[in-house]
XYZ file of C-alpha atoms in Angstrom:
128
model
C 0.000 0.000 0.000
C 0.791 3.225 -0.931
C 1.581 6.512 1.205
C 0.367 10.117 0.022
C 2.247 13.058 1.067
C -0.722 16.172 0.889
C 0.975 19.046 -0.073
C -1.353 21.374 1.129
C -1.595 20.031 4.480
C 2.187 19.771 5.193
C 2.673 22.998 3.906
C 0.066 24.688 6.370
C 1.654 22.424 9.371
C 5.200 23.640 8.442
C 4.647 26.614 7.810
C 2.170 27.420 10.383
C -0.300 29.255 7.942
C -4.075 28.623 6.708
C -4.539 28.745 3.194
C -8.414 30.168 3.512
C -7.266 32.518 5.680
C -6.869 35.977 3.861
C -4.722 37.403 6.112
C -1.982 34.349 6.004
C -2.500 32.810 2.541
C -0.073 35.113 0.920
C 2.181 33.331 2.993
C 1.223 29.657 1.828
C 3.862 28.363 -0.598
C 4.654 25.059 -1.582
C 8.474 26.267 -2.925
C 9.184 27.323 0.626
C 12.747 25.590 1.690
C 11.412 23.791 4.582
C 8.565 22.357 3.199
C 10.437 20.814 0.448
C 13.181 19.928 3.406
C 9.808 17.982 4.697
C 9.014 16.208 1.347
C 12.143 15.295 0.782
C 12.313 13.918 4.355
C 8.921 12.180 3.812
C 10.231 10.252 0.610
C 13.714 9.149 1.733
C 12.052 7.315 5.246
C 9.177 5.694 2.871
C 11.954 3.986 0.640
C 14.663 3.410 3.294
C 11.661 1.519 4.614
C 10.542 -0.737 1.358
C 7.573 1.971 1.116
C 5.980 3.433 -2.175
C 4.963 6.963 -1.678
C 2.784 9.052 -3.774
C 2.233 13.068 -4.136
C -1.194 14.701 -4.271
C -1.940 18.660 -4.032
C -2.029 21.704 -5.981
C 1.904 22.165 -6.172
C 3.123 20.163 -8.942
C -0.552 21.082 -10.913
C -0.036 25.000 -10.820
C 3.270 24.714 -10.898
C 4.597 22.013 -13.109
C 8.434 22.531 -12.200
C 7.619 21.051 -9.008
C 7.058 18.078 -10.538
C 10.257 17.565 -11.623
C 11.685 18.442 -7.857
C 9.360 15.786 -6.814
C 11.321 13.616 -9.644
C 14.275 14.217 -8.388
C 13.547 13.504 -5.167
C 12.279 9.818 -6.224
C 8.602 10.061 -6.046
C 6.372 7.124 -7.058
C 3.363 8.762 -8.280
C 2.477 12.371 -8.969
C -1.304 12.913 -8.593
C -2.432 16.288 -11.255
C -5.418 18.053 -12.149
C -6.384 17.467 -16.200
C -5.774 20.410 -17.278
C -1.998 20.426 -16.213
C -1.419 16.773 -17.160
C 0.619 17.749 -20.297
C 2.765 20.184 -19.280
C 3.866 18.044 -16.059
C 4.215 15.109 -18.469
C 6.848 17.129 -20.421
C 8.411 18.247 -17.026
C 8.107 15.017 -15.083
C 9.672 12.813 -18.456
C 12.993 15.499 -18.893
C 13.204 14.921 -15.002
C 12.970 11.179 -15.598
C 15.426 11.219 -18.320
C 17.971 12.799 -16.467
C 17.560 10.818 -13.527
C 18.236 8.188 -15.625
C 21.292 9.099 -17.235
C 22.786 10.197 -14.154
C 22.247 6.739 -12.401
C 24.169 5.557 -15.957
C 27.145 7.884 -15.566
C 27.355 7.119 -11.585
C 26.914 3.559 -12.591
C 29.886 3.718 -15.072
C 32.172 6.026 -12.834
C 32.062 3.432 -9.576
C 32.753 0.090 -12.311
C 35.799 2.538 -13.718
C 36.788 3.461 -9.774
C 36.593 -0.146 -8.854
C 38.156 -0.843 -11.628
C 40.820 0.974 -11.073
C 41.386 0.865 -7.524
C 41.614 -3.032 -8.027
C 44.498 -2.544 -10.781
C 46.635 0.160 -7.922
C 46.140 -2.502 -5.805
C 47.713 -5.644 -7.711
C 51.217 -5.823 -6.756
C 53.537 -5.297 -10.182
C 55.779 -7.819 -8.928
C 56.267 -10.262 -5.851
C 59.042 -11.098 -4.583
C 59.748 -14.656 -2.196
């Protein structure tokens, strides 16, 4: 089973601030450092722990860059609303893609380290 991280709920415990309110919502943002310091929290303790962990709230919807933070971060499942299903697509995919490639280069860079570290440590000769 699957956990859901609501963005609009963590971000109004973090940050202290009601979202209806119209004296505090100016303050209620999604981007704010130590809410993503929380989502990024969230998602690293549901997979050190075998857990699948999903997104849902108006973040990576109206603003489809967050998306691709989420990406980043590992996320297993982005929920959007339809009319920004496109645009997150486009985000979400270049986020995959890169995610991708980098686990590729770090991939090839340890085998090459290994690689090498194995060859330094082969003596060139031995000696009775």
């Amino acid at each position: 089973r699957q956990s859901k991280i609501g963005s609009n709920d963590l971000t109004q415990l973090v940050l202290g601030v009601d979202r209806d309110s119209g004296i505090l919502a100016k303050l209620f943002d999604e981007d704010n450092t130590a809410v993503k310091a929380a989502i990024s929290h969230a998602i690293k303790g549901a997979h050190r722990n075998g857990k699948e962990i999903g997104f849902c709230g108006q973040a990576p919807s109206d603003k489809p860059e967050f998306a691709g933070f989420l990406v980043d971060l590992g996320i297993d499942s982005i929920s959007l609303t339809p009319d920004s299903v496109f645009k997150a697509l486009e985000i979400v995919s270049k986020a995959e893609m890169k995610r991708s490639i980098e686990k590729e280069l770090n991939g090839a860079i340890s085998a090459k380290t290994n690689e090498k570290d194995m060859t330094q440590d082969t003596p060139k000769k031995i000696s009775a």
